[in-house]
Every structure is written in C-alpha cells, then in structure tokens.
PDB file of C-alpha atoms in Angstrom:
ATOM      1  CA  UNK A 289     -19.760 -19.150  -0.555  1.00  0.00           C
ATOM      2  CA  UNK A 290     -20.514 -15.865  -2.097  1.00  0.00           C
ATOM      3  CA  UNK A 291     -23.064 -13.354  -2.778  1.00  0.00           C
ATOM      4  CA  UNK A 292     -25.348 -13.793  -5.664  1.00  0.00           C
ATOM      5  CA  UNK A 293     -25.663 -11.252  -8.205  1.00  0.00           C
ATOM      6  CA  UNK A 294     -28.846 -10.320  -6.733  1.00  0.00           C
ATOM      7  CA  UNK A 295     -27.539 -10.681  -3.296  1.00  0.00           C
ATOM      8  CA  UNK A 296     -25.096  -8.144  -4.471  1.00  0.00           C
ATOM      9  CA  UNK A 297     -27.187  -5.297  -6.044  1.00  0.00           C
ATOM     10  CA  UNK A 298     -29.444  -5.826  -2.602  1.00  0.00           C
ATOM     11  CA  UNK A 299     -26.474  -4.730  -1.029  1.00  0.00           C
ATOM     12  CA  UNK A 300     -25.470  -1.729  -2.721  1.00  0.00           C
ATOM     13  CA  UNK A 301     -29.142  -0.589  -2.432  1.00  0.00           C
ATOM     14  CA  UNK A 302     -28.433  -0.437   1.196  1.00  0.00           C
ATOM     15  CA  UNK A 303     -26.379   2.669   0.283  1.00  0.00           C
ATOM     16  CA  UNK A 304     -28.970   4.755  -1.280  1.00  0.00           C
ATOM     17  CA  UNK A 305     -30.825   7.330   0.567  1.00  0.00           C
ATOM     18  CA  UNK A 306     -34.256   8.845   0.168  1.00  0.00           C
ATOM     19  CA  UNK A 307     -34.869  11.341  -2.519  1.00  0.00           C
ATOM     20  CA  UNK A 308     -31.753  10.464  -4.354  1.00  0.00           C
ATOM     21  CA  UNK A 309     -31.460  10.493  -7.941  1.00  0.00           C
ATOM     22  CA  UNK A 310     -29.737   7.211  -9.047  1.00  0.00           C
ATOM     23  CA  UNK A 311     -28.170   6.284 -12.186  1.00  0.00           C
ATOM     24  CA  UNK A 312     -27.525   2.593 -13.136  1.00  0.00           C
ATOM     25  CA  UNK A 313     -25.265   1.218 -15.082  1.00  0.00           C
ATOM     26  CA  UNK A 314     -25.384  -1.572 -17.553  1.00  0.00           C
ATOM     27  CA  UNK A 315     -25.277  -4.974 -16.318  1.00  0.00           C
ATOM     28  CA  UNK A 316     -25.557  -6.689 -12.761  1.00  0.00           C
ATOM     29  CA  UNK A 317     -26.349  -2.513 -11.496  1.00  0.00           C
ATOM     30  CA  UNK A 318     -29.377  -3.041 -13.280  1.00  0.00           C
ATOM     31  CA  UNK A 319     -30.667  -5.569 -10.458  1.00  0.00           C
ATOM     32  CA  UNK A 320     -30.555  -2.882  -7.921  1.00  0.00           C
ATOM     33  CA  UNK A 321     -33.902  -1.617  -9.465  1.00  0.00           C
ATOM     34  CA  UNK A 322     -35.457  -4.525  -8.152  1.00  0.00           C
ATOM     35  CA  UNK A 323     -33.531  -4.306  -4.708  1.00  0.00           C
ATOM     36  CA  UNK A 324     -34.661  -0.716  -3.031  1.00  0.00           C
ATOM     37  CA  UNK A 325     -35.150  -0.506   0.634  1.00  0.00           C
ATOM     38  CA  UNK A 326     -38.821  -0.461   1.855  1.00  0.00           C
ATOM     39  CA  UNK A 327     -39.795   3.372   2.718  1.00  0.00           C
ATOM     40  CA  UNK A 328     -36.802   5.004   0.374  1.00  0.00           C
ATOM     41  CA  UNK A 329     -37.769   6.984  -2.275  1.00  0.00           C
ATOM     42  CA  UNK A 330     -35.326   7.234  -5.085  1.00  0.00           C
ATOM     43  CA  UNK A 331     -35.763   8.433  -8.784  1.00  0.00           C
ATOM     44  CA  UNK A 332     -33.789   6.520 -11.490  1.00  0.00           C
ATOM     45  CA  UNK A 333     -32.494   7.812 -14.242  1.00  0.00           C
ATOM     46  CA  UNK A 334     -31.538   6.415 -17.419  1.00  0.00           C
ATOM     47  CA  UNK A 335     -29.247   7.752 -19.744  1.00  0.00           C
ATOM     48  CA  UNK A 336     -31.566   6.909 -22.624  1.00  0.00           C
ATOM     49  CA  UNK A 337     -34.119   9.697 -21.238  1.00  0.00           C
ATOM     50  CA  UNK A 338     -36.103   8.331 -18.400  1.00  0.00           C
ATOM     51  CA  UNK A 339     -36.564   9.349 -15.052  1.00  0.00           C
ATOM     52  CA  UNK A 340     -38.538   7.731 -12.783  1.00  0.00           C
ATOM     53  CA  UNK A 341     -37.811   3.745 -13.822  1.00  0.00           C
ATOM     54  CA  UNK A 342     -39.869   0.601 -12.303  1.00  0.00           C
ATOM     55  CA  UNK A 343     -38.329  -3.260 -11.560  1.00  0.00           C
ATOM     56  CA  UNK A 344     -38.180  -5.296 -14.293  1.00  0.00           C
ATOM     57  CA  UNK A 345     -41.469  -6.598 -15.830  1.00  0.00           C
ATOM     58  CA  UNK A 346     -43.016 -10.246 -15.182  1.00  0.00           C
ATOM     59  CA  UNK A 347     -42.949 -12.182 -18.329  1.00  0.00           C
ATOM     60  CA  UNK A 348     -45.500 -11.863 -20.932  1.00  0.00           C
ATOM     61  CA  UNK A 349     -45.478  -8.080 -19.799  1.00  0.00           C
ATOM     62  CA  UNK A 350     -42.512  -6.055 -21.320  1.00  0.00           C
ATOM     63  CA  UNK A 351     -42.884  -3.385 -23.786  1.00  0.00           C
ATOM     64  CA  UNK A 352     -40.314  -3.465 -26.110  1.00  0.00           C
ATOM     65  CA  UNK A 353     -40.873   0.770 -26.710  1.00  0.00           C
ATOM     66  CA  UNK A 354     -39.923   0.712 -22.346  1.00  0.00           C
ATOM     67  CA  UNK A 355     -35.993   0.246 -22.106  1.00  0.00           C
ATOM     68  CA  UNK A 356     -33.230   2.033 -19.973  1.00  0.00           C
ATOM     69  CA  UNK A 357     -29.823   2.440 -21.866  1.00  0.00           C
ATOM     70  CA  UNK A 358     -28.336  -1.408 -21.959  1.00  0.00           C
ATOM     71  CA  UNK A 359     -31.816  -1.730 -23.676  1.00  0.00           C
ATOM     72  CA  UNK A 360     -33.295  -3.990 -21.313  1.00  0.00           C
ATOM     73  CA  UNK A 361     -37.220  -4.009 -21.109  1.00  0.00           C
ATOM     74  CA  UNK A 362     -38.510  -1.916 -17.824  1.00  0.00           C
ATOM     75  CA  UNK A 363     -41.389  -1.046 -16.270  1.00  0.00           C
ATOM     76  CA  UNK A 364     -42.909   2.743 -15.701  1.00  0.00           C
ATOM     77  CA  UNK A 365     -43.831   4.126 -12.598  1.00  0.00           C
ATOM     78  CA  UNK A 366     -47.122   6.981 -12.218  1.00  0.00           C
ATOM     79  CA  UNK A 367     -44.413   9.643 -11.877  1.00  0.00           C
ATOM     80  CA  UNK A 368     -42.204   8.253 -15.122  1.00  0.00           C
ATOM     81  CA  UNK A 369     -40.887  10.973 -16.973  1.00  0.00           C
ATOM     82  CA  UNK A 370     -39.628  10.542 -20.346  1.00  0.00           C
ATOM     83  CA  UNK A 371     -37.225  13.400 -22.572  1.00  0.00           C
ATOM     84  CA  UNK A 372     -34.488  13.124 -24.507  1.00  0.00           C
ATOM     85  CA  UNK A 373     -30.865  11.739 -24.341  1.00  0.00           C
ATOM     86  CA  UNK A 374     -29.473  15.504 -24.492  1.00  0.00           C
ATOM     87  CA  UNK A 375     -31.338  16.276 -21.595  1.00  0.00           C
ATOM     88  CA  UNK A 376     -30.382  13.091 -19.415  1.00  0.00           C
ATOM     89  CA  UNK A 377     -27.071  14.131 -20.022  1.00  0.00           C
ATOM     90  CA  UNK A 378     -27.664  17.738 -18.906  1.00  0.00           C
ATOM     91  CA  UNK A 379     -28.870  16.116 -16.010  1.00  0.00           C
ATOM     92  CA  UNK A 380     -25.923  14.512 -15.494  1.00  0.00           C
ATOM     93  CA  UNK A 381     -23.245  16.583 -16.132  1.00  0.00           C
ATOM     94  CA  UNK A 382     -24.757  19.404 -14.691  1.00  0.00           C
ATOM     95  CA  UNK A 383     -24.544  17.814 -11.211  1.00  0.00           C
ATOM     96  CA  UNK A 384     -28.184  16.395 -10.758  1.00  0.00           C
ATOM     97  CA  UNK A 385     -27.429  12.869 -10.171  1.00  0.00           C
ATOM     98  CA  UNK A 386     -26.891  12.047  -6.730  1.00  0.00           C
ATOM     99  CA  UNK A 387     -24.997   8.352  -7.080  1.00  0.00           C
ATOM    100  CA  UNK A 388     -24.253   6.029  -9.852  1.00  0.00           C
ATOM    101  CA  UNK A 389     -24.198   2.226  -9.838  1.00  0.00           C
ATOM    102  CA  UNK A 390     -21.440   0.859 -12.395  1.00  0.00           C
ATOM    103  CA  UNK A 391     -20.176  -1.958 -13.353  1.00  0.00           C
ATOM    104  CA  UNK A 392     -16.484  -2.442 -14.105  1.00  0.00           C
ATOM    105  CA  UNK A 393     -13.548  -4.213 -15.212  1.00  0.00           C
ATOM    106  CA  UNK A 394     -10.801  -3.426 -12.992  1.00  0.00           C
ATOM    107  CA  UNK A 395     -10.975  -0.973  -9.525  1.00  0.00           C
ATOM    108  CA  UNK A 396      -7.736   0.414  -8.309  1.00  0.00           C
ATOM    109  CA  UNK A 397      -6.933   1.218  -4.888  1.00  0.00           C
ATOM    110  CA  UNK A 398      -6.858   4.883  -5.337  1.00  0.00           C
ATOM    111  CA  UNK A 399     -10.383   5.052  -7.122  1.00  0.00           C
ATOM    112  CA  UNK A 400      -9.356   4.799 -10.788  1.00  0.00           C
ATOM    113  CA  UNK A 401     -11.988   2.863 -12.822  1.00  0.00           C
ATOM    114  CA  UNK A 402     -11.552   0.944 -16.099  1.00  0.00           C
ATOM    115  CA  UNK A 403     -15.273   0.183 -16.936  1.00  0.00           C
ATOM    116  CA  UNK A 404     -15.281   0.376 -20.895  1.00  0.00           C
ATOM    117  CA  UNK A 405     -12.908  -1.408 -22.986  1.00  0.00           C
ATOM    118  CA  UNK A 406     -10.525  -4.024 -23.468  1.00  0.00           C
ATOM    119  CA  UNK A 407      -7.386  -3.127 -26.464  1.00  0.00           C
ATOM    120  CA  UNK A 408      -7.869  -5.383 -29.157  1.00  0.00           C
ATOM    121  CA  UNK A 409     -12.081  -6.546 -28.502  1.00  0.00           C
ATOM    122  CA  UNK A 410     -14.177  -4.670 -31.133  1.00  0.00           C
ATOM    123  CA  UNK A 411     -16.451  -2.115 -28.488  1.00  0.00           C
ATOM    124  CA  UNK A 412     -19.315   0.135 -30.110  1.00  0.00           C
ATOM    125  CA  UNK A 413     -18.374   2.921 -27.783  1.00  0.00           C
ATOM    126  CA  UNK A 414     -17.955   4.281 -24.428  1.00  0.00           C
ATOM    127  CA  UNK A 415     -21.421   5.222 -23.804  1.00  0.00           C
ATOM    128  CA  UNK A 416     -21.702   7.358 -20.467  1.00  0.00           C
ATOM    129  CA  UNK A 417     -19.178   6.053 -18.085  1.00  0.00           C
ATOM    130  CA  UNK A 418     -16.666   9.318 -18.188  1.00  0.00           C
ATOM    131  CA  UNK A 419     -19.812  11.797 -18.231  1.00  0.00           C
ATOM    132  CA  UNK A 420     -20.956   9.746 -15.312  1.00  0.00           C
ATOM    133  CA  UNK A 421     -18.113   9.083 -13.236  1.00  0.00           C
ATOM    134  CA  UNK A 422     -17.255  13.206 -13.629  1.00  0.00           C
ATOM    135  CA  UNK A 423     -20.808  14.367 -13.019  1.00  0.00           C
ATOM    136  CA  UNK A 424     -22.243  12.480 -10.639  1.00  0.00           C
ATOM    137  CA  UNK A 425     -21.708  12.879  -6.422  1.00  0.00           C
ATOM    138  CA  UNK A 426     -21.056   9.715  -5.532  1.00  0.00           C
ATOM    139  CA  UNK A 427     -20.032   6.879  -7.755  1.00  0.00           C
ATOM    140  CA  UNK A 428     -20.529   2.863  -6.464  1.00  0.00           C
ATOM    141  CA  UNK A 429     -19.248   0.182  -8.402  1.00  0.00           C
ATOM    142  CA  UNK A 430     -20.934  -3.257  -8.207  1.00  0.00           C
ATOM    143  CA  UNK A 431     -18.555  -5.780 -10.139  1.00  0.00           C
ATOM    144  CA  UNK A 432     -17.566  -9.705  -9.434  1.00  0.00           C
ATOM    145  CA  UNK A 433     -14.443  -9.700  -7.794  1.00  0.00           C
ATOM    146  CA  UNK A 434     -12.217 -11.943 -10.090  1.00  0.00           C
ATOM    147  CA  UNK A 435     -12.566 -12.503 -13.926  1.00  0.00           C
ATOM    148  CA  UNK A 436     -11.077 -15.745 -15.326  1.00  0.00           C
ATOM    149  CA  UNK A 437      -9.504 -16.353 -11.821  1.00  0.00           C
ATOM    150  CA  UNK A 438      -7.960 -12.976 -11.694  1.00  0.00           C
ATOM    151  CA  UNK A 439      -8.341  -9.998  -9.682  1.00  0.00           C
ATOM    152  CA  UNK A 440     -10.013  -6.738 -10.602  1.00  0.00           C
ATOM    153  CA  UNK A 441      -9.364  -4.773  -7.543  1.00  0.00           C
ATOM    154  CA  UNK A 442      -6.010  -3.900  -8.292  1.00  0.00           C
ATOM    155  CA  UNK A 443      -2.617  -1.996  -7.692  1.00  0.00           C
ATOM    156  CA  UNK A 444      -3.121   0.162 -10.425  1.00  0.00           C
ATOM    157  CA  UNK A 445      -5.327  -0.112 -13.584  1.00  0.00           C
ATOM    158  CA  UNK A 446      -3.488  -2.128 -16.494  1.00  0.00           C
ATOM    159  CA  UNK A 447      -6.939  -1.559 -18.980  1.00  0.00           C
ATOM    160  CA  UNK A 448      -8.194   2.369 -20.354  1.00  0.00           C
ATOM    161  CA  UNK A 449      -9.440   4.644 -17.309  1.00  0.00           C
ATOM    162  CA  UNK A 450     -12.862   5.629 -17.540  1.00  0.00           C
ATOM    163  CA  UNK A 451     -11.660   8.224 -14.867  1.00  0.00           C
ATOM    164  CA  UNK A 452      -9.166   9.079 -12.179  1.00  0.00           C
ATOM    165  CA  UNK A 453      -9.702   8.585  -8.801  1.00  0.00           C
ATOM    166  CA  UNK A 454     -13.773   8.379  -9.181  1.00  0.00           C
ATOM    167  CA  UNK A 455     -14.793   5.072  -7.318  1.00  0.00           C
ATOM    168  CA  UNK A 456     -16.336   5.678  -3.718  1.00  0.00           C
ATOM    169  CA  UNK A 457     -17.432   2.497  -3.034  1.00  0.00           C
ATOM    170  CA  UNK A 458     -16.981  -1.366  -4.505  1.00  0.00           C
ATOM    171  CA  UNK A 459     -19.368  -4.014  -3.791  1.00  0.00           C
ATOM    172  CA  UNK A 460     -18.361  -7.621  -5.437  1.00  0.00           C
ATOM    173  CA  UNK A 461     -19.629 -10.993  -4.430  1.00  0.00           C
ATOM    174  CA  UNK A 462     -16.384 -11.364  -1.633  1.00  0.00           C
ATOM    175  CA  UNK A 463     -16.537  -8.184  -0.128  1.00  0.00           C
ATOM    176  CA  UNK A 464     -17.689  -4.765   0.519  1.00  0.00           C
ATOM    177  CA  UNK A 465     -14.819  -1.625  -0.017  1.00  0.00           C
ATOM    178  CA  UNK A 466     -14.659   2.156   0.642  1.00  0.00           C
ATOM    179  CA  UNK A 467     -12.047   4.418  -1.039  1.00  0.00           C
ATOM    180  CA  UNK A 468     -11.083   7.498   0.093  1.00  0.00           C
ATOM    181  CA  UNK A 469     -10.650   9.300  -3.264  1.00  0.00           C
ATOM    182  CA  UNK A 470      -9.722  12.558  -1.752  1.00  0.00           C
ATOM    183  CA  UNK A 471      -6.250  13.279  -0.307  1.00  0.00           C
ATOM    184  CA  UNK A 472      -4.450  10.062   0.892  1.00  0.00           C
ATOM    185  CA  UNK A 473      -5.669   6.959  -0.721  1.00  0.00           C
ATOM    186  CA  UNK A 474      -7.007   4.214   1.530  1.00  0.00           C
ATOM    187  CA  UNK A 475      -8.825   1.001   0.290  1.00  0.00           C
ATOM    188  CA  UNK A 476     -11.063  -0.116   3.399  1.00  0.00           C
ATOM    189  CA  UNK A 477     -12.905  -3.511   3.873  1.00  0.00           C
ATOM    190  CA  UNK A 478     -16.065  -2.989   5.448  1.00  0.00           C
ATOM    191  CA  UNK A 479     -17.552  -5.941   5.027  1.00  0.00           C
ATOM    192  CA  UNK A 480     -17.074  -9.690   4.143  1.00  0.00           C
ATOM    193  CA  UNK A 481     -19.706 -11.786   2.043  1.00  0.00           C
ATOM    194  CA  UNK A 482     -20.756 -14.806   4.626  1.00  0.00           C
ATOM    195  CA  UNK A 483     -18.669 -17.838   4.094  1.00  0.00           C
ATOM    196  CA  UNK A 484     -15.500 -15.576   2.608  1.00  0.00           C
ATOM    197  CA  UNK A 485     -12.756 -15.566   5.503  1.00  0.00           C
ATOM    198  CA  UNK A 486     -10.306 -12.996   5.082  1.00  0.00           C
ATOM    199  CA  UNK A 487      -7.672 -15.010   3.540  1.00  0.00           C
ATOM    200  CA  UNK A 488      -9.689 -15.749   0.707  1.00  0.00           C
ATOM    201  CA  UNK A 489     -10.421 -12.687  -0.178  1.00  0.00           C
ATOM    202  CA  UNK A 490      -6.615 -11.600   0.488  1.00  0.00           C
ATOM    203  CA  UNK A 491      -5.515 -13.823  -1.993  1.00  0.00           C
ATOM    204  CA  UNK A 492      -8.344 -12.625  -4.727  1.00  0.00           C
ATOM    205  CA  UNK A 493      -7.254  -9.374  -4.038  1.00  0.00           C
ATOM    206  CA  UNK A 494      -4.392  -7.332  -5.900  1.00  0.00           C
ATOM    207  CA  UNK A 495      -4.381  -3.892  -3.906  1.00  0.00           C
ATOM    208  CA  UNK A 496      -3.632  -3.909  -0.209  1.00  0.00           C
ATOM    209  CA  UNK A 497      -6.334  -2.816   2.072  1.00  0.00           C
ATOM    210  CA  UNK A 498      -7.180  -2.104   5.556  1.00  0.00           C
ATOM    211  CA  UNK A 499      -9.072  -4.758   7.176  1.00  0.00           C
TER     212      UNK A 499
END
C-alpha cells in the first residue's frame, strides 16, 4: 500500500505555511490546491499570470477563459488577481515566491532535478522549471517514486538538469525525503507511506539515505 495521488499532494500541503506564496507545478502538484490546511492562508501563483488561484471547479462549472499554466480549468477566489506572464515571472525571479511544488522525472541525492525532458521524445519546451527552481526559496518536489518499475530518486541524474542542487524536499507515494542542498549532501527519510516497510522502499530506491 501506497499513498494516492491525492493522499500525496495532502501531504506536501502539510509543508506550507501561512502567508506563503506558492507556485505549482504541472501535474499531480496541481492537487495540492485542493489539499490546504484549514486556517493557512497561502496565495498561488501561476505562471500564466494569476495570483490568488481556487480548487478545481465541480463539473458543469469550469470556465474555459480560468486556467493556471498546464491549462487546467480553475476556480477564482474574491482576492484573484490576474496580469501578465512577464510579470509572474518578475515575480518569480525576483525572489517573491516563497515555495514551489514540482513534479519530476528523476531526484538525485544531492538536490539535482531533471523535471523537463527526455532525449529523443518531441517536448514543446521547458516552460518555467529553471526560472523556478533558481528563483524561488524553497523548492518541493511531489513525484511517484518509480516509473516503469524503476527508480527516480537516484545516484545522480542520467536525464537534462533542470537545476543543480535545487530540491529541498521529495514527497512520492513510498516516502517522504529532505535534502540538505547546502554544504554536505544528505538524503533523509522522514517519513514512510503506511503499509511501505523500509525494505521496500530500499529496494525502489537508487540513492542511499539516512533512515
């Protein structure tokens, strides 16, 4: 047994603080909208130009015109702000953002991320992965631990970097990590889905970590 997808994005909600400024990325990060803690205040931004984004809609009820940047329908809050792409990236490299949730393809134990291509698969572009992971205080990613059977929290990266030594924190459906980015590298488990023992997750795991 594992977390769920939803399961998961509950869980890195956990991590966010009042009157932070979140960016999420594309994919199972999206879920976290629908996932904040009761009594935290947080703003999310969009790299599409919104600020201030609501859960997902019921059906019947999305606007097509209302999307964040993986253009999936949303929902807008009273305090919604809308502006331009050039600005949300101001925001963003200027500093402003106080966590993003990504997704990603491989993790390595020092922090490098691999979140945006794979050689040879046609890709329409990079989007704002590098301008996130180098702008942005504190960067979570929230990814499935294996793909095809394979890990993704590896050694080292084998796929493009997004960026160097960048990842905080991973949350997958096994297992909860920290990374210590900053002087000596050290992958930490904090904590284990319920029903993964820690030889399972051992064995879906490239990089050594401390348990």
């Amino acid at each position: 047994m594992a977390w769920t997808r939803d399961q998961m994005a509950a869980r890195a909600a956990r991590e966010l603080q009042d009157g932070f400024y979140v960016n999420l990325g594309i994919g199972i990060p999206t879920l976290v909208a629908n996932h904040l803690p009761e009594g935290v205040s947080v703003q999310l931004q969009s790299e599409n130009g919104m600020l201030g984004i609501g859960p997902f809609p019921v059906e019947g009820e999305e606007d097509p015109d209302i999307i964040n940047a993986g253009k999936q329908t949303v929902t807008m809050l009273p305090t919604t702000s809308i502006f331009s792409s050039a600005d949300s990236f101001a925001m963003i490299r200027g500093g402003h953002i106080d966590c993003s949730i990504l997704g990603a393809l491989q993790v390595a134990a020092n922090g490098d991320l691999a979140n945006w291509m794979i050689p040879g698969k046609m890709v329409k572009g990079m989007g704002g992965a590098m301008d996130l992971v180098a702008g942005v205080k504190r960067v979570i990613v929230l990814m499935e631990h294996t793909a095809g059977g394979k890990p993704k929290l590896l050694k080292e990266c084998t796929l493009p970097l997004t960026g160097q030594r960048v990842v905080d924190m991973v949350v997958s459906d096994m297992a909860v990590f920290s990374i210590a980015r900053r002087g000596p590298t050290e992958l930490k488990l904090l904590e284990l889905a319920p029903g993964v023992s820690l030889d399972e997750l051992r064995a879906a795991t490239e990089a050594e970590f401390i348990a």
